[in-house]
Coordinates of C-alpha atoms and ligand atoms in Angstrom, one line a residue:
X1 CA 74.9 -90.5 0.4
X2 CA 75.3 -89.5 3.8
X3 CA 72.4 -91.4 6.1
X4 CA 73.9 -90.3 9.2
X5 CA 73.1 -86.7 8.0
X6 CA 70.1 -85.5 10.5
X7 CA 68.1 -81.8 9.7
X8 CA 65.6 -80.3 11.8
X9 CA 63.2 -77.8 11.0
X10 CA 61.8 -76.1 14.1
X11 CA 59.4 -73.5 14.0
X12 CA 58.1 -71.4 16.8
X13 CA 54.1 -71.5 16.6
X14 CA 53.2 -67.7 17.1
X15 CA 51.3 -67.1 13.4
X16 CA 50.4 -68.3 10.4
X17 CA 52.9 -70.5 9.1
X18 CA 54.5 -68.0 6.5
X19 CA 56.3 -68.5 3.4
X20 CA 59.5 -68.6 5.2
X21 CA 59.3 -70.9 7.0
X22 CA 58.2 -73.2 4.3
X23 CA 60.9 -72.3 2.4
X24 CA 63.2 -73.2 5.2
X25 CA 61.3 -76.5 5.6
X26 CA 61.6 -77.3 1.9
X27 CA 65.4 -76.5 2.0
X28 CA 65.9 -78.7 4.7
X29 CA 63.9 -81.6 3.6
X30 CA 66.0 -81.4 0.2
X31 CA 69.0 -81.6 2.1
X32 CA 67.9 -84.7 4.1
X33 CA 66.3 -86.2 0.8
X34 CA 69.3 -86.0 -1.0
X35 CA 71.7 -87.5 1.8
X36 CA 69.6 -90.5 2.1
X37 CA 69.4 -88.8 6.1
X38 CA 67.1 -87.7 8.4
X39 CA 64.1 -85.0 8.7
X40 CA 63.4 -83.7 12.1
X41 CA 60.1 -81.8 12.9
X42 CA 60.3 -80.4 15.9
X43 CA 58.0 -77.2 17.2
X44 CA 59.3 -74.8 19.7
X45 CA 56.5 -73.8 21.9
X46 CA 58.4 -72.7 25.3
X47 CA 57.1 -69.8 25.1
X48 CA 53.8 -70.1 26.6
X49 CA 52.9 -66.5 26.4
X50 CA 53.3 -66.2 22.3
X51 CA 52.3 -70.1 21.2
X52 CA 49.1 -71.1 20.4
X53 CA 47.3 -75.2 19.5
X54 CA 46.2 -73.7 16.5
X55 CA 49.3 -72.3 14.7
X56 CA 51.3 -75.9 15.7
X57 CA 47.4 -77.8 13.6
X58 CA 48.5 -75.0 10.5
X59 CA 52.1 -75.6 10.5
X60 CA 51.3 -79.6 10.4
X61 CA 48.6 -79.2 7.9
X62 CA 50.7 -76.5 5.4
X63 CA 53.6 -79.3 5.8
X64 CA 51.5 -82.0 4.9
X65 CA 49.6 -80.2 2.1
X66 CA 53.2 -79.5 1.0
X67 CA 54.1 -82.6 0.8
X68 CA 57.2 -81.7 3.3
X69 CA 56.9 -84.8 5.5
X70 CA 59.0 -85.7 8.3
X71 CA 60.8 -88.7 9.6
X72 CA 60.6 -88.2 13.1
X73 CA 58.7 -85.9 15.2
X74 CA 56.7 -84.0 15.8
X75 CA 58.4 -83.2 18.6
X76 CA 57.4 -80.6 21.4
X77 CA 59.6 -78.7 23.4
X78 CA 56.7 -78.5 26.1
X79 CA 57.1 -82.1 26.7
X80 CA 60.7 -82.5 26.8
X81 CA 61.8 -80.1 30.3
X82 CA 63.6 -83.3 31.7
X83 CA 66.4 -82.8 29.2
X84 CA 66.4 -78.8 29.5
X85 CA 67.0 -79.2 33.5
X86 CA 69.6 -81.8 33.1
X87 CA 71.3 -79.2 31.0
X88 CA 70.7 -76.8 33.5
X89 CA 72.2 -78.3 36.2
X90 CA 74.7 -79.4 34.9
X91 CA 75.9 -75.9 33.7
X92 CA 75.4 -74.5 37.2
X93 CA 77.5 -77.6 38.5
X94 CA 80.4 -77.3 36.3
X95 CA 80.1 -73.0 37.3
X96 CA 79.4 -72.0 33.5
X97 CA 76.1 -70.8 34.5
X98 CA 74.8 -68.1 37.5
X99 CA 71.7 -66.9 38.8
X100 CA 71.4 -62.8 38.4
X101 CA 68.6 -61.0 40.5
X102 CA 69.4 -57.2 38.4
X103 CA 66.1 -55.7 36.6
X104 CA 65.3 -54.4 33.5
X105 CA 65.9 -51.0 35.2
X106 CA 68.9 -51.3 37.3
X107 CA 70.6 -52.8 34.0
X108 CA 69.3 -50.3 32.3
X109 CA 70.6 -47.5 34.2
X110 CA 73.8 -49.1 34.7
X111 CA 74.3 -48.8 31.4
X112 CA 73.6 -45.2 31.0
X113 CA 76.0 -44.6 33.8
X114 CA 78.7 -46.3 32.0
X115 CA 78.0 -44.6 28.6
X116 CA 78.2 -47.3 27.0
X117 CA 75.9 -49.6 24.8
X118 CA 72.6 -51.3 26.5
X119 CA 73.3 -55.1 27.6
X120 CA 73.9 -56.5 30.8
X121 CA 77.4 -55.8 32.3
X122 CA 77.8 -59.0 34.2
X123 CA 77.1 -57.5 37.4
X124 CA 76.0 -60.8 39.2
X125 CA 78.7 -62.9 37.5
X126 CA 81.4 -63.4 40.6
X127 CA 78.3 -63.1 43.2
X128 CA 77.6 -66.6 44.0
X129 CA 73.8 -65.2 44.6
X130 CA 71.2 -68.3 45.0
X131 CA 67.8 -69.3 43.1
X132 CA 65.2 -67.3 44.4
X133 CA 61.7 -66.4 42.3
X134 CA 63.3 -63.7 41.4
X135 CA 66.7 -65.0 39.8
X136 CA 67.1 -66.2 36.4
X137 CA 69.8 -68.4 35.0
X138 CA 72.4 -66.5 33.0
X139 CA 75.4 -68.1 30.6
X140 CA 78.6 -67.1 31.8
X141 CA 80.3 -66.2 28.1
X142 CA 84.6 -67.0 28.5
X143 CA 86.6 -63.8 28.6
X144 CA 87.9 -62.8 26.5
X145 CA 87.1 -64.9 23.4
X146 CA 86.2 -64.8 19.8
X147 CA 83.9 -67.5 18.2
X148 CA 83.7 -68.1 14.5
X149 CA 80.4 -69.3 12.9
X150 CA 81.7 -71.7 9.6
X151 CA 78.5 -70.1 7.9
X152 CA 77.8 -72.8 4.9
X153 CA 76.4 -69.8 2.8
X154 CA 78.2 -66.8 4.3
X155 CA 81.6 -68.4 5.2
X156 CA 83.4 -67.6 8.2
X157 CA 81.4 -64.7 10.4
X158 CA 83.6 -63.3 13.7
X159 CA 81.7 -63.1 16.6
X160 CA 84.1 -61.1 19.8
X161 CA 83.1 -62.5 23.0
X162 CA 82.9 -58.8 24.5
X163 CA 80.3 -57.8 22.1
X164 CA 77.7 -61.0 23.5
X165 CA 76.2 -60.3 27.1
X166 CA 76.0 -63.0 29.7
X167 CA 72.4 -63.7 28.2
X168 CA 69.5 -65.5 30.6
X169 CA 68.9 -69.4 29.7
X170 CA 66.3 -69.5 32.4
X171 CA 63.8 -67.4 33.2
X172 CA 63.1 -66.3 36.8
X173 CA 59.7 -68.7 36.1
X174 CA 62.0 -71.4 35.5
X175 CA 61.4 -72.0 32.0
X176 CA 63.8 -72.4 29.4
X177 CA 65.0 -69.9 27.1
X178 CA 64.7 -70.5 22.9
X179 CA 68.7 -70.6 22.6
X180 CA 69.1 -73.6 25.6
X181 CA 66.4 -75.6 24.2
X182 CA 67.2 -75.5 21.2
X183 CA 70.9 -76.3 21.2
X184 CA 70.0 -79.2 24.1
X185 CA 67.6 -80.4 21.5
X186 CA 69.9 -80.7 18.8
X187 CA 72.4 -82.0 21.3
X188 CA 70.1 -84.9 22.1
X189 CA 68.7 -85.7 18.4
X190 CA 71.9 -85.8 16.8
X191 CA 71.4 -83.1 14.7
X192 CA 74.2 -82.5 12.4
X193 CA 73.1 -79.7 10.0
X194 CA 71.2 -76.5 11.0
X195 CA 69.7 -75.0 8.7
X196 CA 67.6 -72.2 9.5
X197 CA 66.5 -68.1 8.7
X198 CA 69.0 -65.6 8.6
X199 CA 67.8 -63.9 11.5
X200 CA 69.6 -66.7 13.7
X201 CA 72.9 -66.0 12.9
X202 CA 73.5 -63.5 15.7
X203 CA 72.1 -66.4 18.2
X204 CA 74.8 -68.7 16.6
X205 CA 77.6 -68.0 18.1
X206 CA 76.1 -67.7 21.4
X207 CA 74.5 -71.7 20.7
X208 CA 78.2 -72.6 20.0
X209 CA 79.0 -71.8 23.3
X210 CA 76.2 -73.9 24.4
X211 CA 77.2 -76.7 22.1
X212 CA 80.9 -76.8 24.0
X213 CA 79.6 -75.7 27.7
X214 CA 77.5 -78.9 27.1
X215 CA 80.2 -81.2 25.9
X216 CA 78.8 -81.8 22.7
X217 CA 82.2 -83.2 20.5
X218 CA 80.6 -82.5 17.0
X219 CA 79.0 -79.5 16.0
X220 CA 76.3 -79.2 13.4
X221 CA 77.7 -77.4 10.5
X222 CA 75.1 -74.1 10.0
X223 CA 73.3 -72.7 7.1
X224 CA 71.4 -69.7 7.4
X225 CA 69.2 -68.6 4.6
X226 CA 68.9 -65.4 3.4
X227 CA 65.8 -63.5 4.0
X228 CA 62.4 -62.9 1.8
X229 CA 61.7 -59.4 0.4
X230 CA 59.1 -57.7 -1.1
X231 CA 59.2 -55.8 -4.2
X232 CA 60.3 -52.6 -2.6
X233 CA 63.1 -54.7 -0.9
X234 CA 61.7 -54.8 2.2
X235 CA 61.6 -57.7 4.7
X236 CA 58.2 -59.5 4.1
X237 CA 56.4 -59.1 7.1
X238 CA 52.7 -60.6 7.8
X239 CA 51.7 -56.7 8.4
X240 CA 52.6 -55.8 4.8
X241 CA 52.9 -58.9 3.0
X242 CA 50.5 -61.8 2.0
X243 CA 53.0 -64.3 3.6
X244 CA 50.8 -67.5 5.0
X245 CA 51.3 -70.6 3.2
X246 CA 47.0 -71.2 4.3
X247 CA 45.9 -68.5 2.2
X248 CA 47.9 -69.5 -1.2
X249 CA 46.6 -72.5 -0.3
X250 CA 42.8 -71.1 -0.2
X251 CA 43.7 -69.1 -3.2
X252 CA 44.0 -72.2 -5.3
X253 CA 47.9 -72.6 -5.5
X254 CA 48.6 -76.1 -6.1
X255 CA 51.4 -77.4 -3.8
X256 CA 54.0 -78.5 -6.5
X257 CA 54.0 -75.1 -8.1
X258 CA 54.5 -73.7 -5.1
X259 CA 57.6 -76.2 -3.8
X260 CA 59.1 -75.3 -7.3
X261 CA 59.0 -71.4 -6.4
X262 CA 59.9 -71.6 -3.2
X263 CA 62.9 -73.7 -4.0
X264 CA 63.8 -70.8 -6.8
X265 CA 64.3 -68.0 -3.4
X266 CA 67.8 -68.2 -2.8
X267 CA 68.7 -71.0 -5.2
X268 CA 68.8 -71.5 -8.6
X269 CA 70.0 -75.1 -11.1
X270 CA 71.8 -72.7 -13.3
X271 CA 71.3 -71.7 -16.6
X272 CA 67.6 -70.6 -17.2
X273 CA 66.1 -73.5 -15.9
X274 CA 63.2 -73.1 -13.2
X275 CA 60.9 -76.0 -13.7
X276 CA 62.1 -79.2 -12.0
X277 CA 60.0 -82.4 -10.9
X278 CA 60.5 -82.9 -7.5
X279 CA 63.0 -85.7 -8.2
X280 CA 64.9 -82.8 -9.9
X281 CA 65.2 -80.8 -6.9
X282 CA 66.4 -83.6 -4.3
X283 CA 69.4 -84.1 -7.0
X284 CA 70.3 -80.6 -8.1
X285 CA 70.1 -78.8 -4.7
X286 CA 73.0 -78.0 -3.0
X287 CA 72.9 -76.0 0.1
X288 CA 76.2 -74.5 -0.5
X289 CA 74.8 -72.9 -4.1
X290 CA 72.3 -71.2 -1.8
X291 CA 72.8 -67.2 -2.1
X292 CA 73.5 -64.9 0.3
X293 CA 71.7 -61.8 -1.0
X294 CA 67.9 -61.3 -0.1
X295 CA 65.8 -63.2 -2.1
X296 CA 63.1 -61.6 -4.2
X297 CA 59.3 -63.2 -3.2
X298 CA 57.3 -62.7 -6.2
X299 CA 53.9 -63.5 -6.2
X300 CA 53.5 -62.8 -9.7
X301 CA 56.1 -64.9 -10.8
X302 CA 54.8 -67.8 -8.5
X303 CA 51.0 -67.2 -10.0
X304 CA 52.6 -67.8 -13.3
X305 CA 54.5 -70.5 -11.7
X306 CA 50.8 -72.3 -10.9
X307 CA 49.1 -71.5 -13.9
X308 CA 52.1 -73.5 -15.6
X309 CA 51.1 -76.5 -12.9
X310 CA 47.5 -76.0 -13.9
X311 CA 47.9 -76.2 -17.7
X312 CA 50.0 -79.7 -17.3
X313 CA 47.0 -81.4 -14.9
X314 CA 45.3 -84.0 -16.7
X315 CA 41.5 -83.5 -17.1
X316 CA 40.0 -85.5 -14.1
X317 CA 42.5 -84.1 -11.9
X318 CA 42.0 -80.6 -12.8
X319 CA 38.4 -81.2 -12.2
X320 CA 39.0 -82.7 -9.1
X321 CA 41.1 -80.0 -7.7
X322 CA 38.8 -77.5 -8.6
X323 CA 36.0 -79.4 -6.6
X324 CA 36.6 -77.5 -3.5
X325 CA 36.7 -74.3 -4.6
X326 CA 33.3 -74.7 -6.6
X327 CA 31.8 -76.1 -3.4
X328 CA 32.5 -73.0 -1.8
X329 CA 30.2 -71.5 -4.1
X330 CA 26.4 -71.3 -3.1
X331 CA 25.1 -71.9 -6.7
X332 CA 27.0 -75.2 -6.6
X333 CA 25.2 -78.6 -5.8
X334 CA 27.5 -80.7 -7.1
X335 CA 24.6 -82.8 -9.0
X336 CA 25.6 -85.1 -11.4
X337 CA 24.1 -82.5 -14.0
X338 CA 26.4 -79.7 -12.1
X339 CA 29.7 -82.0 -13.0
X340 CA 29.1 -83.1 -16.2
X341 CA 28.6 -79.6 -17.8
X342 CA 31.5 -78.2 -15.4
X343 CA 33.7 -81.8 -17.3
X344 CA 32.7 -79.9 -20.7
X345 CA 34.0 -76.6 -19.8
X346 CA 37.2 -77.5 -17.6
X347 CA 39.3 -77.6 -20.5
X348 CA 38.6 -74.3 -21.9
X349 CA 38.7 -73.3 -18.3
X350 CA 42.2 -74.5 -17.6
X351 CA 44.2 -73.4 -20.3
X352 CA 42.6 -69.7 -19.1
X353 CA 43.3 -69.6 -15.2
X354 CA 46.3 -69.2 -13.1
X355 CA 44.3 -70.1 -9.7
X356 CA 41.7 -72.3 -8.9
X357 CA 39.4 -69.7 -7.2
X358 CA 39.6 -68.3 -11.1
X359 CA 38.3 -71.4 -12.4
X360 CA 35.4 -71.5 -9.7
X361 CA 34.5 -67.9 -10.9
X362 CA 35.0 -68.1 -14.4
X363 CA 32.6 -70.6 -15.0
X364 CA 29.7 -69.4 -12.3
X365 CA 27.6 -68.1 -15.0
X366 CA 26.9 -71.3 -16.2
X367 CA 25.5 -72.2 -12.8
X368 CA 23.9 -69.0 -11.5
X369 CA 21.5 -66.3 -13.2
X370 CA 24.3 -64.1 -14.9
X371 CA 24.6 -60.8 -12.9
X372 CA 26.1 -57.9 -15.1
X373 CA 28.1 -55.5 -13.3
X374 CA 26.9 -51.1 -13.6
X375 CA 29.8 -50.4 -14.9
X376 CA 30.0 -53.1 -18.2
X377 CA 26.3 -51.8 -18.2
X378 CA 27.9 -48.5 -19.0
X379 CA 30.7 -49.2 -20.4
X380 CA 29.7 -52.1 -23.2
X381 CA 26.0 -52.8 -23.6
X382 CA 25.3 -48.5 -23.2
X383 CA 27.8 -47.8 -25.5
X384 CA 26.4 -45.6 -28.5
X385 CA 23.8 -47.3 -30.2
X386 CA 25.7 -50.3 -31.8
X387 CA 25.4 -52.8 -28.8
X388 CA 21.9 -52.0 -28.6
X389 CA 21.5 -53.3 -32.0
X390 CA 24.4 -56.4 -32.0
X391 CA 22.2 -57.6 -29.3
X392 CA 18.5 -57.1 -30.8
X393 CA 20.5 -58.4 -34.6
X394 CA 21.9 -61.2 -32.8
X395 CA 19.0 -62.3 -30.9
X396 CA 17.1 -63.0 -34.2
X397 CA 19.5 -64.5 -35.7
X398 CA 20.1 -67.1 -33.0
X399 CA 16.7 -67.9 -32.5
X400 CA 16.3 -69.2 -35.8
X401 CA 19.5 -71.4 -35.9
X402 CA 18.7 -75.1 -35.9
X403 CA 22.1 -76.7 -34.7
X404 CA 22.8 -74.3 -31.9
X405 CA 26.4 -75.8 -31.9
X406 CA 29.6 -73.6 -31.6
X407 CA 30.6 -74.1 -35.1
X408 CA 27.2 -72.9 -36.4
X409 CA 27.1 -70.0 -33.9
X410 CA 30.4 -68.8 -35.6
X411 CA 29.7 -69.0 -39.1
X412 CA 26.0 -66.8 -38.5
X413 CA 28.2 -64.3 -36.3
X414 CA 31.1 -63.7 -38.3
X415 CA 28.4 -63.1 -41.5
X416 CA 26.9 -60.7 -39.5
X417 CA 30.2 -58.8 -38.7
X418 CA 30.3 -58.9 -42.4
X419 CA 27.0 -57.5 -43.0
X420 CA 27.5 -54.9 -40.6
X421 CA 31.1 -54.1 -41.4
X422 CA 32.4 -54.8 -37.8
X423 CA 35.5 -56.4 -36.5
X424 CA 34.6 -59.7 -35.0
X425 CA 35.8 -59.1 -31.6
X426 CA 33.7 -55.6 -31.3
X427 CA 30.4 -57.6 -31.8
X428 CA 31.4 -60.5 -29.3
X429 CA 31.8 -57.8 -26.2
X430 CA 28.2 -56.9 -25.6
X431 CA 27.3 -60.4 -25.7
X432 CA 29.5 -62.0 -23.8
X433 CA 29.0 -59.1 -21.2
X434 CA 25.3 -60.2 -21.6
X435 CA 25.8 -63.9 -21.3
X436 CA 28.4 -63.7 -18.9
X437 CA 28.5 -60.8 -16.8
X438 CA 32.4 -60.0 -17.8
X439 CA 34.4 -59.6 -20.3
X440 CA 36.7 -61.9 -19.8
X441 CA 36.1 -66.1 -20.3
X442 CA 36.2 -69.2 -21.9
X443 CA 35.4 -68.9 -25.6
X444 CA 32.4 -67.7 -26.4
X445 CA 30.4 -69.7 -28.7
X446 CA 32.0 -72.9 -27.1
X447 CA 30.3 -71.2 -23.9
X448 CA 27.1 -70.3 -25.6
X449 CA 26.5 -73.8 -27.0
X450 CA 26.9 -75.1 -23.7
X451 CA 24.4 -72.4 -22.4
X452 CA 22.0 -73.8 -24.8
X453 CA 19.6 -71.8 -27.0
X454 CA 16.8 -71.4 -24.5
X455 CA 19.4 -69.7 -21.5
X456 CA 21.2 -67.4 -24.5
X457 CA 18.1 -65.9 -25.8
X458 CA 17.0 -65.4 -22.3
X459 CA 20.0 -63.7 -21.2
X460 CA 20.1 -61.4 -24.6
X461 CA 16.4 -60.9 -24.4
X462 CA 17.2 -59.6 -20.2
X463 CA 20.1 -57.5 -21.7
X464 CA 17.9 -55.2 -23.6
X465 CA 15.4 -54.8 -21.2
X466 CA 18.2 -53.4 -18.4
X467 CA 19.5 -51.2 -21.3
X468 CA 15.8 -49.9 -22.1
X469 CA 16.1 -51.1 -26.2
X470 CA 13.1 -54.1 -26.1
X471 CA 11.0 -52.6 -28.4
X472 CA 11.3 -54.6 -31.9
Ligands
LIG501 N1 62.3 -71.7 16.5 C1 63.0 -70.8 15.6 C2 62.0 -70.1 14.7 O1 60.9 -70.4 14.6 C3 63.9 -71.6 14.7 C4 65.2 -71.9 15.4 C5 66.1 -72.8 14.6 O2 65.8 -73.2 13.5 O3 67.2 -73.1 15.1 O4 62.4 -69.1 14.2

């Protein structure tokens, strides 16, 4: 136990909170869980032109459905300027800081005159120029100098001070740049591990000069995860990628399953073992077991991961976690009628689906006049003459049955495959296709007691007509 051990995570809110970022949220939270230490939520909106109120509501909400939950926060950069213009001053008083007045252009040509790489060449740095609207603040980097980022998960990275520009810490608007208020923050909260995406390490070095300009006398140790790739190896982007945590959500993920794959990118217990309770997580994880490589975002794997989830609900919360998705439905009322038949068919349901929404669709034909597809039309009740004639055959046959149960419903069919010298599973296509609209569901005769007798010979007797066979 470490309970002085304070983690932050501190997303910018430009987008859709993205699987990412929840996986650095989750990493962190683990971290702080374990220690017995502090979780920090803190959101990074200085940048006025990029941030929006709705991304910071998503970011809160995804946490919170996650069951990521904070100890403090959240915090908002917005409100907290007094501490960025302390920093500020300071810098400027103790000379580590100057104001530049070069443009994009004139740094830009510079550069091509020197024939060298891009990046600002210090220009202003001995100038003593004054704060105008035009001036920004720039960091003046010690020369010549090397800083070495103790990397938790990459070990020791070299960073030579001649290959980091004098960068700007305040812009010519007079806000604060992402780098100042975010090593001020950390600064000020006490922050003692930083663990954050892999795209930060080049920053790092230049926040370690903060961290000593500021006369912080511990640094945080640092972690940086390795990034999320697609299947062709690719960074995940929200352009290629489905990467918001919202739309799993919407997609019927249930939020353990996904905490339990998320923790799997970049870490593993060892052995084969992928399925750990929560409680299993907070003691197994290890930052320091976290690799380097990029990690592999699968969504297959993690749809397998929440049809595992689904399977090990019991009953009345299955059904209650489908609720939502069958109120999205229009042919759900959610009577009392509605919810008993939907309690009858859940389990047959669940041990079928890897995704709520599936679960909502899988059993709309019990709720809604079925609605057969052209192309099972074609493909199953058209084909050759035999569906024609399972249909018309069964359709007599079930309408003299007196115990319309599923057990009774078997025995007639599979005497008829007998009869007819047909596999079982050829005569159940065109009429589940009939009753159902697909071919794919919860068992059938289960599903066709349920539907009742009156429903099934309806359906059958609708099936014929569309296929032009109603004539006895
Ligand atoms: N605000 C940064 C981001 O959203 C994170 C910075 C950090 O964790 O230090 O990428």
């Amino acid at each position: 136990m470490n309970s002085s051990l304070k983690v932050r995570f501190a997303p910018s809110p430009t987008g859709y909170f993205h699987v990412g970022g929840a996986r650095t949220a989750l990493y962190n939270w683990l971290v702080a869980r374990k220690a017995g230490g502090k979780f920090v939520l803190r959101i990074e909106d200085t940048d006025e032109t990029r941030n929006a109120e709705e991304w910071v509501e998503g970011i809160i909400s995804a946490l919170s459905w996650l069951g990521i939950v904070w100890d403090e926060g959240p915090y908002r950069q917005t409100q907290r300027s007094e501490f960025y213009q302390k920093a500020v001053d300071r810098l400027i008083d103790e000379g580590k800081a100057y104001w530049c007045d070069c443009t994009r252009e004139q740094i830009d040509q510079r550069a091509k005159e020197r024939g060298g790489p891009p990046g600002y060449d210090g220009f202003c740095r001995d100038k003593n120029r004054s704060r105008t609207d035009k001036t920004a603040l720039r960091f003046k980097i010690p020369r010549p100098g090397v800083t070495v980022v103790h990397d938790k998960i990459r070990g020791d990275v070299v960073f030579d001070h001649d290959n980091l520009d004098d960068f700007i810490i305040v812009k010519s608007n007079g806000s604060p740049l992402f780098v100042l208020a975010n090593v001020v923050d950390d600064i000020e909260m006490k922050i003692t591990y930083v663990i954050r995406a892999e795209e930060h390490l080049p920053t790092t070095p230049k926040a370690i000069l903060l961290f000593h300009a500021l006369g912080a006398k511990d640094l945080p140790l640092f972690a940086h995860l390795p990034v999320l790739v697609n299947a062709k190896r690719q960074k995940l982007s929200k352009r290629r990628d489905r990467v918001a945590v919202e739309d799993y959500r919407e997609m019927g993920y249930l939020a353990p399953a996904m905490v339990n794959y998320l923790a799997l990118l970049g870490w593993s217990p060892g052995g084969d073992r992928e399925f750990l309770t929560l409680q299993e997580m907070i003691e197994l994880f290890d930052i320091e077991d976290v690799n380097h490589s990029p990690a592999f975002f699968d969504e297959q794997k993690m749809q397998h991961f929440n049809g595992v989830y689904i399977r090990q609900l019991d009953l009345d919360s299955f059904v209650s976690h489908c609720l939502p998705f069958l109120e999205k439905h229009d042919w759900w009322a959610g009577s009392g009628k509605q919810l008993q038949l939907f309690r009858q068919i859940a389990p047959m349901v669940q041990e079928r689906v890897s995704l709520l929404t599936e679960a909502a669709e899988m059993v709309a034909f019990f709720f809604r006049p079925v609605e057969i597809p052209s192309d099972l039309v074609d493909s199953v009740l058209r084909k050759g003459e035999s569906a024609a004639q399972i249909l018309k055959d069964l359709s007599g046959i079930y309408a003299h049955l007196k115990r319309f149960t599923h057990g009774e419903l078997n025995e007639v069919t599979r005497a008829y495959c007998d009869t007819i010298g047909m596999p079982l599973r050829k005569v159940q296509a065109p009429i589940r296709v009939a009753l159902t609209g697909s071919k794919i569901g919860p068992p059938l005769f289960e599903s066709i007691e349920l539907l009742g007798k009156e429903v099934t010979l309806f359906r059958l007797a609708a099936a014929r007509e569309l296929i032009g066979t109603t004539q006895p």
